[in-house]
Amino acid sequence: NSNISAVTSVRSIARLWGGMGCIERWTCQQNNGDNASSTTSEVTLIAKQINCRNPTSFGDRRKASSYDVEANFYARHALLLTDICCQGLHVEKSSLSSEQTKDCRITIIMSPLPNPTLYNISGPTSDAALRSVARLHAHYWGEERSSKAVTEGGLAPQGTYWYLDTRPDEHDNLSPRGLEGQLKQKAHVLDQKLKQHAYQTIVHGDLKACNMSLANDPRYVTLVDFQYAGRSCCAKDLAYLFVCGMDIEDEATFEQGQERAYLQLYIAELQARGVADHEAPNLEELGKALDLAYCDLYRWMCGWGIWGNSFFLEARVQRVLDSITTED
């Protein structure tokens, strides 16, 4: 911001995964006006300071790449989505390379969240989260717009952090027997079905409660942490939100009606945000896409660690895999 005249204090508020930097809260002095009689005021900015030093492991390279994606999001996309994300104010990248070291540094300066980050997602907040996810998806809905956001906008060719191509170790960890064995065998089939699905968009890729804050309009949430924003089937975001984001207490209530109501709300918000009726998801087909996404998510979880609302996943995934086997 050209009106910022000084940074008066800096406070670290979070460390990044893998020791790759930190998030800071800056207190700044802002000039109000452009003449001798102008006044000053205090403003708060958030700075994400990233230092990807010599990433060599598969996981570190994935993280380093994700920070570049996030920088591109705030530099090129955030201004068009200010009702659901923080405003990107400044992005700076620098890269130093030698025979021994490859050092990439990124600074992302953004506006602060309107409210504290969430600890849980339930009740009306669940609806708010779905509306914001639909708002994001609607902006990039379809093959053309989602592909352009990758090729021209610098977002990831594949969104999320658990897609099959980036998780070979977890795939190798799967048991060859039982449900895990079936997931291991069908992993590439599931992956291709999702990659080729008609409902392509840009997904957020990490819809946990701590990556959200209630927006100024409480019907929505503000999303942060766009490291894994990229092209994918919309159902991947929904599956992760339902399993790893929301607090779901009753399995039967969720599967027998609540899930369907959430999908209906999501479709309605897509249409309200400009997705034409003939392009919007059909409820039945979206449910099928969600089943594939549950399987894809559970495949990664079984190789990495199971958490969240996993109580309904095993039986659900088994039914889906059985249906795929029948189709084959």
Coordinates of N, CA and C in Angstrom, one line a residue, residues 12-149:
S12 N 5.4 -12.4 15.3 CA 5.2 -13.7 14.7 C 4.0 -14.3 15.3
I13 N 3.0 -14.8 14.5 CA 1.8 -15.4 15.0 C 1.7 -16.9 14.7
A14 N 2.5 -17.4 13.8 CA 2.5 -18.8 13.4 C 3.8 -19.2 12.7
R15 N 4.1 -20.5 12.8 CA 5.2 -21.0 12.0 C 4.7 -21.9 10.9
L16 N 5.4 -21.9 9.8 CA 5.0 -22.7 8.6 C 5.5 -24.1 8.7
W17 N 4.8 -25.1 8.1 CA 5.2 -26.5 8.1 C 6.6 -26.6 7.6
G18 N 7.4 -27.5 8.1 CA 8.7 -27.8 7.7 C 9.7 -26.8 7.9
G19 N 9.4 -25.8 8.8 CA 10.4 -24.7 9.1 C 10.6 -23.8 7.9
M20 N 9.6 -23.7 7.0 CA 9.8 -22.9 5.8 C 9.3 -21.4 6.0
G21 N 9.3 -20.9 7.2 CA 9.0 -19.5 7.4 C 8.0 -19.3 8.5
C22 N 7.3 -18.2 8.4 CA 6.4 -17.8 9.5 C 5.3 -16.8 8.9
I23 N 4.3 -16.6 9.7 CA 3.3 -15.6 9.5 C 3.4 -14.6 10.5
E24 N 3.4 -13.3 10.1 CA 3.6 -12.2 11.0 C 2.5 -11.2 11.0
R25 N 2.2 -10.6 12.1 CA 1.3 -9.5 12.1 C 2.1 -8.2 12.2
W26 N 1.9 -7.3 11.2 CA 2.6 -6.0 11.2 C 1.6 -4.9 11.6
T27 N 2.1 -4.1 12.5 CA 1.4 -2.9 12.8 C 2.1 -1.7 12.0
C28 N 1.3 -1.0 11.3 CA 1.9 0.0 10.3 C 1.3 1.4 10.5
Q29 N 2.1 2.3 10.1 CA 1.6 3.7 10.1 C 1.2 4.1 8.7
Q30 N 0.0 4.6 8.6 CA -0.6 4.9 7.3 C -0.8 6.4 7.2
N31 N -0.4 7.0 6.1 CA -0.7 8.4 5.8 C -2.1 8.6 5.2
N32 N -2.9 9.4 5.8 CA -4.2 9.7 5.3 C -4.2 11.1 4.6
G33 N -4.1 11.1 3.3 CA -4.0 12.3 2.5 C -2.6 12.5 1.9
D34 N -2.4 13.5 1.1 CA -1.1 13.6 0.3 C -0.6 15.0 0.4
N35 N -0.9 15.7 1.5 CA -0.4 17.1 1.6 C 0.2 17.3 3.0
A36 N 0.6 18.5 3.3 CA 1.3 18.8 4.5 C 0.4 18.6 5.7
S37 N -0.9 18.7 5.5 CA -1.9 18.6 6.7 C -2.5 17.3 6.8
S38 N -1.9 16.3 6.1 CA -2.4 14.9 6.2 C -2.2 14.3 7.6
T39 N -3.1 13.4 8.0 CA -3.0 12.8 9.3 C -2.5 11.4 9.1
T40 N -2.2 10.7 10.2 CA -1.7 9.3 10.2 C -2.7 8.5 11.0
S41 N -2.7 7.2 10.7 CA -3.5 6.2 11.5 C -2.7 4.9 11.5
E42 N -3.2 4.0 12.4 CA -2.5 2.7 12.5 C -3.4 1.6 11.8
V43 N -2.7 0.8 11.0 CA -3.3 -0.3 10.3 C -2.6 -1.6 10.6
T44 N -3.3 -2.7 10.5 CA -2.7 -4.0 10.7 C -2.6 -4.8 9.3
L45 N -1.5 -5.3 9.0 CA -1.3 -6.2 7.9 C -0.8 -7.5 8.3
I46 N -1.0 -8.5 7.5 CA -0.5 -9.9 7.7 C 0.5 -10.2 6.6
A47 N 1.7 -10.7 7.1 CA 2.8 -11.0 6.1 C 3.1 -12.5 6.3
K48 N 3.1 -13.2 5.2 CA 3.5 -14.6 5.2 C 4.9 -14.6 4.6
Q49 N 5.9 -14.9 5.4 CA 7.3 -14.9 5.0 C 7.8 -16.4 4.8
I50 N 8.1 -16.7 3.5 CA 8.4 -18.1 3.2 C 9.8 -18.2 2.7
N51 N 10.5 -19.2 3.2 CA 11.9 -19.4 2.8 C 12.1 -20.9 2.5
C52 N 12.0 -21.3 1.2 CA 12.1 -22.7 0.8 C 13.6 -22.9 0.5
R53 N 14.3 -23.4 1.5 CA 15.8 -23.5 1.3 C 16.1 -24.9 0.9
N54 N 16.6 -25.1 -0.4 CA 17.1 -26.4 -0.8 C 16.1 -27.5 -0.6
P55 N 14.9 -27.4 -1.1 CA 13.9 -28.5 -0.9 C 14.3 -29.7 -1.7
T56 N 14.6 -30.9 -1.1 CA 15.1 -32.0 -1.8 C 14.1 -33.2 -1.7
S57 N 13.4 -33.4 -0.6 CA 12.5 -34.5 -0.5 C 11.2 -34.2 -1.3
F58 N 10.5 -35.3 -1.5 CA 9.3 -35.2 -2.3 C 8.3 -34.3 -1.6
G59 N 8.2 -34.4 -0.3 CA 7.3 -33.6 0.5 C 7.7 -32.1 0.5
D60 N 9.0 -31.9 0.7 CA 9.4 -30.5 0.7 C 9.3 -29.8 -0.6
R61 N 9.5 -30.5 -1.7 CA 9.2 -29.9 -3.0 C 7.8 -29.6 -3.2
R62 N 6.9 -30.5 -2.7 CA 5.5 -30.2 -2.8 C 5.1 -29.0 -2.1
K63 N 5.6 -28.8 -0.8 CA 5.4 -27.6 0.0 C 5.9 -26.4 -0.7
A64 N 7.1 -26.4 -1.2 CA 7.7 -25.3 -1.9 C 6.9 -24.9 -3.1
S65 N 6.5 -25.8 -3.9 CA 5.6 -25.5 -5.0 C 4.3 -24.9 -4.6
S66 N 3.7 -25.4 -3.5 CA 2.4 -24.9 -3.0 C 2.5 -23.4 -2.6
Y67 N 3.7 -23.0 -2.0 CA 3.8 -21.6 -1.7 C 3.9 -20.7 -2.9
D68 N 4.4 -21.2 -4.0 CA 4.4 -20.4 -5.2 C 3.0 -20.3 -5.7
V69 N 2.2 -21.3 -5.6 CA 0.8 -21.3 -6.0 C 0.1 -20.2 -5.2
E70 N 0.3 -20.2 -3.9 CA -0.4 -19.3 -3.0 C 0.0 -17.8 -3.4
A71 N 1.3 -17.6 -3.7 CA 1.7 -16.3 -4.1 C 1.0 -15.8 -5.3
N72 N 0.8 -16.8 -6.3 CA 0.1 -16.4 -7.5 C -1.3 -16.1 -7.2
F73 N -1.9 -16.9 -6.3 CA -3.3 -16.6 -6.0 C -3.5 -15.2 -5.5
Y74 N -2.7 -14.8 -4.5 CA -2.9 -13.5 -3.9 C -2.5 -12.4 -4.9
A75 N -1.6 -12.7 -5.8 CA -1.1 -11.6 -6.8 C -2.1 -11.5 -7.9
R76 N -2.8 -12.6 -8.3 CA -3.6 -12.5 -9.6 C -5.1 -12.8 -9.4
H77 N -5.5 -13.4 -8.3 CA -6.9 -13.8 -8.2 C -7.6 -13.2 -7.0
A78 N -7.0 -12.9 -5.9 CA -7.7 -12.6 -4.7 C -8.5 -11.3 -4.8
L79 N -8.1 -10.4 -5.6 CA -8.8 -9.1 -5.8 C -10.2 -9.4 -6.4
L80 N -10.4 -10.5 -7.1 CA -11.7 -10.8 -7.7 C -12.6 -11.6 -6.8
L81 N -12.1 -11.9 -5.6 CA -12.8 -12.8 -4.7 C -12.8 -12.2 -3.2
T82 N -12.8 -10.9 -3.1 CA -12.6 -10.3 -1.8 C -13.7 -10.5 -0.8
D83 N -14.9 -11.0 -1.3 CA -15.9 -11.4 -0.4 C -15.7 -12.7 0.4
I84 N -14.7 -13.5 -0.1 CA -14.5 -14.8 0.5 C -13.0 -15.0 0.9
C85 N -12.1 -14.0 0.6 CA -10.7 -14.2 0.9 C -10.1 -12.9 1.3
C86 N -9.0 -12.9 1.9 CA -8.3 -11.7 2.3 C -7.7 -11.0 1.0
Q87 N -7.6 -9.7 1.0 CA -7.1 -9.0 -0.1 C -5.5 -9.1 -0.2
G88 N -5.0 -9.5 -1.4 CA -3.6 -9.6 -1.6 C -3.1 -8.2 -1.8
L89 N -2.2 -7.7 -1.0 CA -1.7 -6.3 -1.1 C -0.4 -6.2 -1.8
H90 N 0.5 -7.2 -1.6 CA 1.8 -7.2 -2.2 C 2.4 -8.6 -2.2
V91 N 3.0 -9.0 -3.3 CA 3.7 -10.3 -3.4 C 5.0 -10.0 -4.0
E92 N 6.0 -10.6 -3.3 CA 7.4 -10.5 -3.8 C 8.1 -11.9 -3.8
K93 N 8.7 -12.2 -4.9 CA 9.5 -13.5 -5.0 C 10.9 -13.2 -5.3
S94 N 11.8 -14.0 -4.8 CA 13.2 -13.9 -5.1 C 13.8 -15.3 -5.1
S95 N 14.8 -15.6 -6.0 CA 15.3 -16.9 -6.0 C 16.8 -16.8 -6.2
L96 N 17.6 -17.5 -5.3 CA 19.0 -17.6 -5.3 C 19.4 -19.0 -5.6
S97 N 20.3 -19.3 -6.5 CA 20.7 -20.6 -6.8 C 22.2 -20.7 -6.9
S98 N 22.8 -21.8 -6.4 CA 24.2 -22.1 -6.6 C 24.4 -23.6 -6.8
E99 N 25.6 -24.0 -6.9 CA 25.8 -25.5 -7.1 C 25.3 -26.3 -5.9
Q100 N 25.4 -25.6 -4.7 CA 25.1 -26.3 -3.4 C 23.7 -26.0 -3.0
T101 N 23.1 -24.8 -3.3 CA 21.9 -24.4 -2.6 C 20.9 -23.8 -3.7
K102 N 19.7 -24.1 -3.4 CA 18.6 -23.5 -4.2 C 17.6 -22.8 -3.1
D103 N 17.6 -21.5 -3.1 CA 16.9 -20.8 -2.1 C 15.8 -19.9 -2.7
C104 N 14.6 -20.2 -2.4 CA 13.4 -19.4 -2.9 C 12.8 -18.7 -1.7
R105 N 12.6 -17.4 -1.9 CA 12.0 -16.6 -0.8 C 10.8 -15.9 -1.4
I106 N 9.7 -15.9 -0.6 CA 8.4 -15.3 -1.0 C 7.8 -14.5 0.1
T107 N 7.4 -13.3 -0.1 CA 6.6 -12.6 0.9 C 5.3 -12.2 0.3
I108 N 4.2 -12.6 1.1 CA 2.9 -12.3 0.7 C 2.3 -11.4 1.8
I109 N 1.9 -10.2 1.4 CA 1.3 -9.2 2.4 C -0.2 -9.1 2.0
M110 N -1.0 -9.3 3.0 CA -2.4 -9.4 2.8 C -3.2 -8.7 3.9
S111 N -4.5 -8.4 3.7 CA -5.3 -7.8 4.7 C -5.6 -8.9 5.8
P112 N -5.9 -8.5 7.0 CA -6.1 -9.4 8.1 C -7.5 -10.1 7.9
L113 N -7.7 -11.2 8.6 CA -9.1 -11.8 8.6 C -10.0 -10.9 9.3
P114 N -11.3 -10.9 9.0 CA -12.3 -10.0 9.6 C -12.6 -10.5 11.0
N115 N -12.4 -11.8 11.3 CA -12.7 -12.4 12.6 C -11.7 -13.4 13.0
P116 N -11.6 -13.9 14.2 CA -10.7 -15.0 14.5 C -11.0 -16.3 13.7
T117 N -9.9 -17.1 13.5 CA -10.1 -18.3 12.8 C -11.1 -19.3 13.5
L118 N -11.7 -20.1 12.8 CA -12.7 -21.0 13.4 C -12.0 -22.2 14.2
Y119 N -12.7 -22.7 15.2 CA -12.2 -23.9 15.9 C -13.0 -25.1 15.5
N120 N -14.3 -24.9 15.0 CA -15.1 -25.9 14.5 C -16.1 -25.4 13.5
I121 N -16.6 -26.3 12.7 CA -17.6 -25.9 11.7 C -18.9 -26.7 11.9
S122 N -19.9 -26.1 12.4 CA -21.2 -26.8 12.7 C -22.3 -25.8 12.6
G123 N -23.6 -26.3 12.5 CA -24.7 -25.5 12.5 C -24.7 -24.5 11.3
P124 N -25.1 -23.2 11.5 CA -25.1 -22.2 10.5 C -23.7 -22.0 9.8
T125 N -22.6 -22.2 10.6 CA -21.3 -22.0 10.1 C -21.0 -23.0 8.9
S126 N -21.6 -24.2 9.0 CA -21.5 -25.2 8.0 C -22.1 -24.7 6.7
D127 N -23.2 -24.1 6.8 CA -23.9 -23.5 5.6 C -23.0 -22.4 5.0
A128 N -22.4 -21.6 5.9 CA -21.6 -20.4 5.5 C -20.4 -20.9 4.8
A129 N -19.8 -22.0 5.3 CA -18.6 -22.6 4.6 C -19.0 -23.1 3.2
L130 N -20.1 -23.8 3.1 CA -20.5 -24.3 1.8 C -20.8 -23.2 0.8
R131 N -21.4 -22.1 1.3 CA -21.6 -21.0 0.4 C -20.3 -20.4 -0.2
S132 N -19.3 -20.2 0.7 CA -18.1 -19.7 0.3 C -17.3 -20.6 -0.7
V133 N -17.4 -21.9 -0.4 CA -16.8 -22.8 -1.3 C -17.4 -22.8 -2.7
A134 N -18.8 -22.7 -2.7 CA -19.5 -22.6 -3.9 C -19.1 -21.3 -4.7
R135 N -19.0 -20.2 -3.9 CA -18.6 -18.9 -4.5 C -17.2 -19.1 -5.2
L136 N -16.3 -19.7 -4.5 CA -15.0 -19.9 -5.2 C -15.1 -20.8 -6.4
H137 N -15.8 -21.9 -6.3 CA -15.9 -22.8 -7.4 C -16.6 -22.2 -8.6
A138 N -17.7 -21.4 -8.3 CA -18.4 -20.7 -9.4 C -17.5 -19.8 -10.2
H139 N -16.6 -19.1 -9.6 CA -15.7 -18.2 -10.3 C -14.9 -18.9 -11.4
Y140 N -14.6 -20.2 -11.2 CA -13.7 -20.9 -12.1 C -14.4 -22.1 -12.8
W141 N -15.7 -22.1 -12.7 CA -16.5 -23.3 -13.1 C -16.3 -23.6 -14.6
G142 N -16.0 -24.9 -14.8 CA -15.9 -25.4 -16.2 C -14.5 -25.6 -16.7
E143 N -14.4 -26.4 -17.7 CA -13.1 -26.7 -18.3 C -12.3 -25.5 -18.7
E144 N -12.9 -24.6 -19.4 CA -12.2 -23.4 -20.0 C -11.6 -22.5 -18.9
R145 N -12.5 -22.1 -17.9 CA -12.0 -21.2 -16.9 C -11.0 -21.8 -15.9
S146 N -11.3 -23.0 -15.6 CA -10.3 -23.7 -14.6 C -9.0 -23.9 -15.3
S147 N -9.0 -24.3 -16.5 CA -7.7 -24.5 -17.2 C -6.9 -23.2 -17.4
K148 N -7.6 -22.1 -17.7 CA -7.0 -20.8 -17.9 C -6.4 -20.3 -16.5
A149 N -7.0 -20.6 -15.4 CA -6.5 -20.2 -14.1 C -5.2 -20.9 -13.8

